[in-house]
Amino acid sequence: MTATLRLPPRSRARALEGHPWVFANELREPPPAALAGESCALRDARGHFLGSGIANPASAIAWRRFSRELRDFDAEFLHDALAAAVARRAPEPVRRLVWSESDDLPGLVVDQYEDLLVAQAATVAVDRRAGAVEEILGELLAPAEIVWRNDAPARGREGLPLGVATRSGKPAEPRWLRVGDVELWLDAMAGHKTGLYLDQRLEYARVAALAAGRRVLDAFCYGGGFALHCARAGAASVLALDSSEAAVGAAARAAERNGLAGAVELRAVNVFDYFTAEREARFDLVVLDPPPFARSKGALERALRGYKEIHLRALQRLDPGGILATYACSHHVGRDALLGVIGSAAQDARRSVRVLEVCAQPPDHPILPGMPESEYLRGFVLSVE
Ligand code: SAH
């Protein structure tokens, strides 16, 4: 590795404190265009080595660390990092295998759905090495198929084209996938993210454990993970809502497949409209798992108003003795912000709310202590009186 990027004197870049990113405006001089996708050393103004990273002069994030040592982002490194990522995870058939900076592979995500791997390349460096990644994954895991879901908007910010492809060149057919106590409909080519919200899979059992005999509302249900687990656990009734027709269709098929069609009512509707229209509806357990209303810091204030609104509506429809399970999946909405919104909604609704359980992203989405952006999913299970 020959290229070096430097921080200016008196830099206050977070990389000096261990953050794995350097923004273009934090560098002494902009990286030359030829460094796109290449390995670069980062040094401070005095020449102290800070790590090896991948560069992208076209991105706001000009450098992303992949090693604290002097290494090249070559096939040997990829092999080491991928093998380490697999080794640090529990041997489950359905799991996140690789999560970007948290696995020293900036821009690479790989989810495992039994013998199917679904990958995303969100940096130029990973995109260029997709062939090597495919080969190494094949060697380590012998998957039947690898799907590249390269249609996430993050690729646009790196100057990469959007598209979906498979290793075999043939489309991957949607299929059933066992997740916890139910089978869900996995469409790896067109579903949200890599097909499922894998990061919530451990929460299904947590919430289902509280569902027996309760009237349940799963407000942002996608493929029905929470709804079906609650029905399976003996909920008195389950109503599941999602604004996406495709999601509701998949959840309906899954209800049928699991023998729970009579136990789950599904509606394709905007949750805000539902709450406005159905003022008399009452529940004993409400799950709120909305999309990230705040995708940027700037959008935070509006997002918090949205979060407060749905919490207020949910609290108004919970009978005393009820349970609220609520999640926020944006790193901009921190634990305190979410708790603040819940407290303020409880105040407006004049309800007494207590935290029963604190929830977080599962361990196969590891949080890096030096990288706040890696912590993005929080939740609470609350009692409502
Ligand atoms: N709980 C789900 C994941 C939910 S992701 C699971 O575990 O699989 C958020 C979902 O909210 C998406 O499916 C999206 O289609 C839906 N959504 C977004 N905005 C919505 C709205 N205003 N009303 C209803 N659903 C909405």
mmCIF file of N, CA and C in Angstrom, residues 212-314:
data_model
loop_
_atom_site.group_PDB
_atom_site.id
_atom_site.type_symbol
_atom_site.label_atom_id
_atom_site.label_comp_id
_atom_site.label_asym_id
_atom_site.label_seq_id
_atom_site.Cartn_x
_atom_site.Cartn_y
_atom_site.Cartn_z
ATOM 1 N N ALA A 212 -50.185 -13.955 25.278
ATOM 2 C CA ALA A 212 -51.296 -14.902 25.504
ATOM 3 C C ALA A 212 -52.512 -14.188 26.091
ATOM 4 N N GLY A 213 -53.656 -14.411 25.475
ATOM 5 C CA GLY A 213 -54.911 -13.851 25.977
ATOM 6 C C GLY A 213 -55.107 -12.375 25.689
ATOM 7 N N ARG A 214 -54.124 -11.724 25.073
ATOM 8 C CA ARG A 214 -54.224 -10.276 24.837
ATOM 9 C C ARG A 214 -54.725 -9.954 23.430
ATOM 10 N N ARG A 215 -55.390 -8.817 23.300
ATOM 11 C CA ARG A 215 -55.748 -8.267 21.988
ATOM 12 C C ARG A 215 -54.547 -7.476 21.499
ATOM 13 N N VAL A 216 -53.966 -7.937 20.385
ATOM 14 C CA VAL A 216 -52.669 -7.397 19.935
ATOM 15 C C VAL A 216 -52.851 -6.529 18.690
ATOM 16 N N LEU A 217 -52.144 -5.399 18.662
ATOM 17 C CA LEU A 217 -52.010 -4.597 17.444
ATOM 18 C C LEU A 217 -50.533 -4.580 17.050
ATOM 19 N N ASP A 218 -50.232 -5.068 15.837
ATOM 20 C CA ASP A 218 -48.870 -4.984 15.279
ATOM 21 C C ASP A 218 -48.936 -3.898 14.208
ATOM 22 N N ALA A 219 -48.459 -2.690 14.568
ATOM 23 C CA ALA A 219 -48.805 -1.516 13.768
ATOM 24 C C ALA A 219 -47.978 -1.371 12.483
ATOM 25 N N PHE A 220 -46.753 -1.817 12.450
ATOM 26 C CA PHE A 220 -45.941 -1.738 11.229
ATOM 27 C C PHE A 220 -45.428 -3.157 10.985
ATOM 28 N N CYS A 221 -46.269 -4.005 10.389
ATOM 29 C CA CYS A 221 -46.066 -5.455 10.542
ATOM 30 C C CYS A 221 -45.129 -6.075 9.505
ATOM 31 N N TYR A 222 -44.903 -5.402 8.364
ATOM 32 C CA TYR A 222 -44.118 -6.000 7.262
ATOM 33 C C TYR A 222 -44.585 -7.438 7.011
ATOM 34 N N GLY A 223 -43.711 -8.431 7.093
ATOM 35 C CA GLY A 223 -44.098 -9.811 6.785
ATOM 36 C C GLY A 223 -44.816 -10.527 7.912
ATOM 37 N N GLY A 224 -45.065 -9.822 9.028
ATOM 38 C CA GLY A 224 -45.881 -10.387 10.100
ATOM 39 C C GLY A 224 -45.098 -11.065 11.215
ATOM 40 N N GLY A 225 -43.822 -10.773 11.346
ATOM 41 C CA GLY A 225 -42.996 -11.433 12.369
ATOM 42 C C GLY A 225 -43.587 -11.340 13.777
ATOM 43 N N PHE A 226 -43.923 -10.135 14.202
ATOM 44 C CA PHE A 226 -44.508 -9.985 15.542
ATOM 45 C C PHE A 226 -45.921 -10.571 15.582
ATOM 46 N N ALA A 227 -46.725 -10.231 14.577
ATOM 47 C CA ALA A 227 -48.137 -10.636 14.569
ATOM 48 C C ALA A 227 -48.277 -12.154 14.642
ATOM 49 N N LEU A 228 -47.508 -12.856 13.816
ATOM 50 C CA LEU A 228 -47.644 -14.320 13.767
ATOM 51 C C LEU A 228 -47.129 -14.962 15.052
ATOM 52 N N HIS A 229 -46.055 -14.424 15.598
ATOM 53 C CA HIS A 229 -45.557 -14.982 16.865
ATOM 54 C C HIS A 229 -46.561 -14.762 17.993
ATOM 55 N N CYS A 230 -47.200 -13.614 17.995
ATOM 56 C CA CYS A 230 -48.210 -13.352 19.036
ATOM 57 C C CYS A 230 -49.410 -14.282 18.861
ATOM 58 N N ALA A 231 -49.844 -14.471 17.611
ATOM 59 C CA ALA A 231 -50.968 -15.374 17.362
ATOM 60 C C ALA A 231 -50.604 -16.789 17.797
ATOM 61 N N ARG A 232 -49.409 -17.221 17.429
ATOM 62 C CA ARG A 232 -48.930 -18.552 17.799
ATOM 63 C C ARG A 232 -48.900 -18.723 19.318
ATOM 64 N N ALA A 233 -48.580 -17.641 20.029
ATOM 65 C CA ALA A 233 -48.461 -17.705 21.494
ATOM 66 C C ALA A 233 -49.815 -17.595 22.195
ATOM 67 N N GLY A 234 -50.893 -17.520 21.421
ATOM 68 C CA GLY A 234 -52.219 -17.559 22.051
ATOM 69 C C GLY A 234 -52.851 -16.211 22.307
ATOM 70 N N ALA A 235 -52.528 -15.208 21.494
ATOM 71 C CA ALA A 235 -53.192 -13.907 21.631
ATOM 72 C C ALA A 235 -54.696 -14.074 21.416
ATOM 73 N N ALA A 236 -55.491 -13.249 22.098
ATOM 74 C CA ALA A 236 -56.947 -13.311 21.927
ATOM 75 C C ALA A 236 -57.323 -12.887 20.511
ATOM 76 N N SER A 237 -56.640 -11.871 20.003
ATOM 77 C CA SER A 237 -56.831 -11.437 18.622
ATOM 78 C C SER A 237 -55.564 -10.712 18.188
ATOM 79 N N VAL A 238 -55.343 -10.668 16.864
ATOM 80 C CA VAL A 238 -54.191 -9.924 16.349
ATOM 81 C C VAL A 238 -54.645 -9.126 15.134
ATOM 82 N N LEU A 239 -54.388 -7.819 15.182
ATOM 83 C CA LEU A 239 -54.605 -6.967 14.019
ATOM 84 C C LEU A 239 -53.232 -6.469 13.573
ATOM 85 N N ALA A 240 -52.917 -6.664 12.283
ATOM 86 C CA ALA A 240 -51.602 -6.266 11.778
ATOM 87 C C ALA A 240 -51.784 -5.288 10.630
ATOM 88 N N LEU A 241 -51.041 -4.179 10.679
ATOM 89 C CA LEU A 241 -51.175 -3.114 9.693
ATOM 90 C C LEU A 241 -49.844 -2.843 9.020
ATOM 91 N N ASP A 242 -49.908 -2.545 7.718
ATOM 92 C CA ASP A 242 -48.731 -2.035 7.021
ATOM 93 C C ASP A 242 -49.223 -1.270 5.802
ATOM 94 N N SER A 243 -48.542 -0.187 5.466
ATOM 95 C CA SER A 243 -48.985 0.605 4.318
ATOM 96 C C SER A 243 -48.606 -0.058 2.998
ATOM 97 N N SER A 244 -47.698 -1.034 3.037
ATOM 98 C CA SER A 244 -47.274 -1.694 1.804
ATOM 99 C C SER A 244 -48.173 -2.887 1.491
ATOM 100 N N GLU A 245 -48.800 -2.842 0.297
ATOM 101 C CA GLU A 245 -49.672 -3.946 -0.138
ATOM 102 C C GLU A 245 -48.862 -5.243 -0.236
ATOM 103 N N ALA A 246 -47.632 -5.123 -0.734
ATOM 104 C CA ALA A 246 -46.798 -6.325 -0.893
ATOM 105 C C ALA A 246 -46.500 -6.948 0.467
ATOM 106 N N ALA A 247 -46.219 -6.104 1.468
ATOM 107 C CA ALA A 247 -45.929 -6.622 2.809
ATOM 108 C C ALA A 247 -47.149 -7.314 3.390
ATOM 109 N N VAL A 248 -48.307 -6.687 3.250
ATOM 110 C CA VAL A 248 -49.536 -7.275 3.794
ATOM 111 C C VAL A 248 -49.856 -8.585 3.068
ATOM 112 N N GLY A 249 -49.594 -8.615 1.760
ATOM 113 C CA GLY A 249 -49.799 -9.845 0.993
ATOM 114 C C GLY A 249 -48.911 -10.969 1.508
ATOM 115 N N ALA A 250 -47.638 -10.647 1.752
ATOM 116 C CA ALA A 250 -46.705 -11.658 2.257
ATOM 117 C C ALA A 250 -47.125 -12.124 3.644
ATOM 118 N N ALA A 251 -47.552 -11.179 4.479
ATOM 119 C CA ALA A 251 -47.981 -11.536 5.845
ATOM 120 C C ALA A 251 -49.237 -12.412 5.796
ATOM 121 N N ALA A 252 -50.137 -12.124 4.849
ATOM 122 C CA ALA A 252 -51.372 -12.910 4.732
ATOM 123 C C ALA A 252 -51.039 -14.343 4.303
ATOM 124 N N ARG A 253 -50.135 -14.465 3.335
ATOM 125 C CA ARG A 253 -49.710 -15.813 2.904
ATOM 126 C C ARG A 253 -49.057 -16.557 4.058
ATOM 127 N N ALA A 254 -48.269 -15.826 4.852
ATOM 128 C CA ALA A 254 -47.569 -16.458 5.967
ATOM 129 C C ALA A 254 -48.570 -16.892 7.050
ATOM 130 N N ALA A 255 -49.604 -16.092 7.285
ATOM 131 C CA ALA A 255 -50.623 -16.468 8.273
ATOM 132 C C ALA A 255 -51.260 -17.793 7.859
ATOM 133 N N GLU A 256 -51.593 -17.886 6.575
ATOM 134 C CA GLU A 256 -52.175 -19.106 6.011
ATOM 135 C C GLU A 256 -51.217 -20.289 6.187
ATOM 136 N N ARG A 257 -49.994 -20.097 5.769
ATOM 137 C CA ARG A 257 -48.974 -21.146 5.807
ATOM 138 C C ARG A 257 -48.778 -21.710 7.218
ATOM 139 N N ASN A 258 -48.881 -20.818 8.216
ATOM 140 C CA ASN A 258 -48.651 -21.226 9.603
ATOM 141 C C ASN A 258 -49.932 -21.676 10.302
ATOM 142 N N GLY A 259 -51.022 -21.804 9.542
ATOM 143 C CA GLY A 259 -52.284 -22.232 10.142
ATOM 144 C C GLY A 259 -52.867 -21.183 11.073
ATOM 145 N N LEU A 260 -52.552 -19.890 10.809
ATOM 146 C CA LEU A 260 -52.994 -18.819 11.702
ATOM 147 C C LEU A 260 -53.888 -17.804 10.974
ATOM 148 N N ALA A 261 -54.407 -18.220 9.808
ATOM 149 C CA ALA A 261 -55.170 -17.270 8.996
ATOM 150 C C ALA A 261 -56.380 -16.734 9.761
ATOM 151 N N GLY A 262 -56.994 -17.593 10.566
ATOM 152 C CA GLY A 262 -58.170 -17.148 11.316
ATOM 153 C C GLY A 262 -57.818 -16.288 12.521
ATOM 154 N N ALA A 263 -56.553 -16.270 12.884
ATOM 155 C CA ALA A 263 -56.148 -15.603 14.126
ATOM 156 C C ALA A 263 -55.555 -14.214 13.890
ATOM 157 N N VAL A 264 -55.260 -13.895 12.628
ATOM 158 C CA VAL A 264 -54.610 -12.605 12.335
ATOM 159 C C VAL A 264 -55.430 -11.853 11.296
ATOM 160 N N GLU A 265 -55.840 -10.654 11.633
ATOM 161 C CA GLU A 265 -56.506 -9.794 10.655
ATOM 162 C C GLU A 265 -55.464 -8.832 10.099
ATOM 163 N N LEU A 266 -55.423 -8.723 8.759
ATOM 164 C CA LEU A 266 -54.413 -7.873 8.124
ATOM 165 C C LEU A 266 -55.061 -6.741 7.356
ATOM 166 N N ARG A 267 -54.462 -5.554 7.430
ATOM 167 C CA ARG A 267 -54.989 -4.437 6.654
ATOM 168 C C ARG A 267 -53.853 -3.628 6.056
ATOM 169 N N ALA A 268 -53.988 -3.323 4.773
ATOM 170 C CA ALA A 268 -53.017 -2.436 4.115
ATOM 171 C C ALA A 268 -53.478 -1.005 4.345
ATOM 172 N N VAL A 269 -52.857 -0.343 5.299
ATOM 173 C CA VAL A 269 -53.322 0.990 5.674
ATOM 174 C C VAL A 269 -52.160 1.759 6.299
ATOM 175 N N ASN A 270 -52.215 3.074 6.182
ATOM 176 C CA ASN A 270 -51.274 3.956 6.866
ATOM 177 C C ASN A 270 -51.655 3.989 8.352
ATOM 178 N N VAL A 271 -50.695 3.735 9.221
ATOM 179 C CA VAL A 271 -50.988 3.634 10.655
ATOM 180 C C VAL A 271 -51.584 4.938 11.200
ATOM 181 N N PHE A 272 -51.077 6.063 10.720
ATOM 182 C CA PHE A 272 -51.600 7.352 11.203
ATOM 183 C C PHE A 272 -53.084 7.476 10.831
ATOM 184 N N ASP A 273 -53.434 7.058 9.594
ATOM 185 C CA ASP A 273 -54.843 7.099 9.166
ATOM 186 C C ASP A 273 -55.679 6.127 9.986
ATOM 187 N N TYR A 274 -55.127 4.963 10.255
ATOM 188 C CA TYR A 274 -55.863 3.974 11.046
ATOM 189 C C TYR A 274 -56.214 4.560 12.416
ATOM 190 N N PHE A 275 -55.217 5.144 13.064
ATOM 191 C CA PHE A 275 -55.461 5.688 14.408
ATOM 192 C C PHE A 275 -56.488 6.817 14.369
ATOM 193 N N THR A 276 -56.469 7.604 13.296
ATOM 194 C CA THR A 276 -57.439 8.688 13.179
ATOM 195 C C THR A 276 -58.851 8.133 12.977
ATOM 196 N N ALA A 277 -58.949 7.078 12.171
ATOM 197 C CA ALA A 277 -60.268 6.540 11.814
ATOM 198 C C ALA A 277 -60.858 5.674 12.915
ATOM 199 N N GLU A 278 -60.046 4.911 13.601
ATOM 200 C CA GLU A 278 -60.559 3.901 14.543
ATOM 201 C C GLU A 278 -60.356 4.367 15.984
ATOM 202 N N ARG A 279 -61.190 5.265 16.412
ATOM 203 C CA ARG A 279 -60.995 5.837 17.753
ATOM 204 C C ARG A 279 -61.488 4.913 18.856
ATOM 205 N N GLU A 280 -62.371 3.998 18.499
ATOM 206 C CA GLU A 280 -62.960 3.137 19.530
ATOM 207 C C GLU A 280 -62.172 1.848 19.754
ATOM 208 N N ALA A 281 -61.248 1.530 18.844
ATOM 209 C CA ALA A 281 -60.510 0.254 18.953
ATOM 210 C C ALA A 281 -59.719 0.219 20.257
ATOM 211 N N ARG A 282 -59.683 -0.949 20.913
ATOM 212 C CA ARG A 282 -58.914 -1.100 22.163
ATOM 213 C C ARG A 282 -58.064 -2.363 22.097
ATOM 214 N N PHE A 283 -56.871 -2.277 22.668
ATOM 215 C CA PHE A 283 -55.916 -3.392 22.655
ATOM 216 C C PHE A 283 -55.299 -3.575 24.042
ATOM 217 N N ASP A 284 -54.647 -4.750 24.202
ATOM 218 C CA ASP A 284 -53.906 -5.019 25.448
ATOM 219 C C ASP A 284 -52.399 -5.070 25.199
ATOM 220 N N LEU A 285 -52.022 -5.142 23.913
ATOM 221 C CA LEU A 285 -50.582 -5.156 23.568
ATOM 222 C C LEU A 285 -50.425 -4.486 22.208
ATOM 223 N N VAL A 286 -49.623 -3.445 22.168
ATOM 224 C CA VAL A 286 -49.373 -2.766 20.894
ATOM 225 C C VAL A 286 -47.877 -2.830 20.594
ATOM 226 N N VAL A 287 -47.556 -3.238 19.360
ATOM 227 C CA VAL A 287 -46.165 -3.226 18.889
ATOM 228 C C VAL A 287 -46.026 -2.077 17.896
ATOM 229 N N LEU A 288 -45.076 -1.187 18.155
ATOM 230 C CA LEU A 288 -44.774 -0.091 17.229
ATOM 231 C C LEU A 288 -43.357 -0.287 16.709
ATOM 232 N N ASP A 289 -43.252 -0.636 15.440
ATOM 233 C CA ASP A 289 -41.922 -0.852 14.843
ATOM 234 C C ASP A 289 -41.850 -0.089 13.525
ATOM 235 N N PRO A 290 -41.903 1.257 13.616
ATOM 236 C CA PRO A 290 -41.981 2.056 12.385
ATOM 237 C C PRO A 290 -40.654 2.094 11.635
ATOM 238 N N PRO A 291 -40.690 2.555 10.383
ATOM 239 C CA PRO A 291 -39.435 2.757 9.640
ATOM 240 C C PRO A 291 -38.669 3.908 10.283
ATOM 241 N N PRO A 292 -37.392 4.088 9.914
ATOM 242 C CA PRO A 292 -36.623 5.192 10.504
ATOM 243 C C PRO A 292 -37.167 6.531 10.035
ATOM 244 N N PHE A 293 -37.998 7.170 10.836
ATOM 245 C CA PHE A 293 -38.535 8.477 10.444
ATOM 246 C C PHE A 293 -37.393 9.484 10.267
ATOM 247 N N ALA A 294 -36.294 9.307 11.022
ATOM 248 C CA ALA A 294 -35.160 10.245 10.926
ATOM 249 C C ALA A 294 -33.992 9.563 10.260
ATOM 250 N N ARG A 295 -33.845 9.804 8.946
ATOM 251 C CA ARG A 295 -32.707 9.218 8.247
ATOM 252 C C ARG A 295 -31.502 10.146 8.325
ATOM 253 N N SER A 296 -31.729 11.377 8.772
ATOM 254 C CA SER A 296 -30.607 12.299 8.930
ATOM 255 C C SER A 296 -30.856 13.109 10.194
ATOM 256 N N LYS A 297 -29.799 13.782 10.659
ATOM 257 C CA LYS A 297 -29.905 14.604 11.854
ATOM 258 C C LYS A 297 -30.926 15.717 11.636
ATOM 259 N N GLY A 298 -30.935 16.273 10.401
ATOM 260 C CA GLY A 298 -31.822 17.378 10.078
ATOM 261 C C GLY A 298 -33.289 17.006 10.182
ATOM 262 N N ALA A 299 -33.585 15.738 9.934
ATOM 263 C CA ALA A 299 -34.976 15.294 9.920
ATOM 264 C C ALA A 299 -35.463 14.918 11.322
ATOM 265 N N LEU A 300 -34.602 15.137 12.325
ATOM 266 C CA LEU A 300 -34.896 14.602 13.652
ATOM 267 C C LEU A 300 -36.134 15.221 14.301
ATOM 268 N N GLU A 301 -36.243 16.542 14.191
ATOM 269 C CA GLU A 301 -37.346 17.205 14.900
ATOM 270 C C GLU A 301 -38.703 16.724 14.401
ATOM 271 N N ARG A 302 -38.812 16.657 13.065
ATOM 272 C CA ARG A 302 -40.058 16.172 12.464
ATOM 273 C C ARG A 302 -40.310 14.723 12.862
ATOM 274 N N ALA A 303 -39.220 13.952 12.852
ATOM 275 C CA ALA A 303 -39.326 12.534 13.190
ATOM 276 C C ALA A 303 -39.857 12.374 14.611
ATOM 277 N N LEU A 304 -39.342 13.178 15.531
ATOM 278 C CA LEU A 304 -39.768 13.038 16.924
ATOM 279 C C LEU A 304 -41.252 13.376 17.073
ATOM 280 N N ARG A 305 -41.736 14.327 16.268
ATOM 281 C CA ARG A 305 -43.186 14.623 16.296
ATOM 282 C C ARG A 305 -43.979 13.407 15.838
ATOM 283 N N GLY A 306 -43.482 12.730 14.788
ATOM 284 C CA GLY A 306 -44.139 11.514 14.295
ATOM 285 C C GLY A 306 -44.124 10.415 15.340
ATOM 286 N N TYR A 307 -42.973 10.220 15.976
ATOM 287 C CA TYR A 307 -42.874 9.197 17.027
ATOM 288 C C TYR A 307 -43.855 9.519 18.161
ATOM 289 N N LYS A 308 -43.894 10.800 18.542
ATOM 290 C CA LYS A 308 -44.777 11.149 19.662
ATOM 291 C C LYS A 308 -46.235 10.871 19.291
ATOM 292 N N GLU A 309 -46.593 11.244 18.077
ATOM 293 C CA GLU A 309 -47.971 11.042 17.617
ATOM 294 C C GLU A 309 -48.376 9.562 17.706
ATOM 295 N N ILE A 310 -47.546 8.670 17.198
ATOM 296 C CA ILE A 310 -47.975 7.254 17.234
ATOM 297 C C ILE A 310 -47.957 6.705 18.662
ATOM 298 N N HIS A 311 -47.050 7.187 19.490
ATOM 299 C CA HIS A 311 -47.058 6.718 20.883
ATOM 300 C C HIS A 311 -48.307 7.208 21.613
ATOM 301 N N LEU A 312 -48.669 8.463 21.355
ATOM 302 C CA LEU A 312 -49.881 8.998 21.983
ATOM 303 C C LEU A 312 -51.100 8.179 21.556
ATOM 304 N N ARG A 313 -51.217 7.933 20.250
ATOM 305 C CA ARG A 313 -52.375 7.163 19.744
ATOM 306 C C ARG A 313 -52.365 5.744 20.309
ATOM 307 N N ALA A 314 -51.203 5.145 20.370
ATOM 308 C CA ALA A 314 -51.126 3.772 20.894
ATOM 309 C C ALA A 314 -51.542 3.738 22.365
#
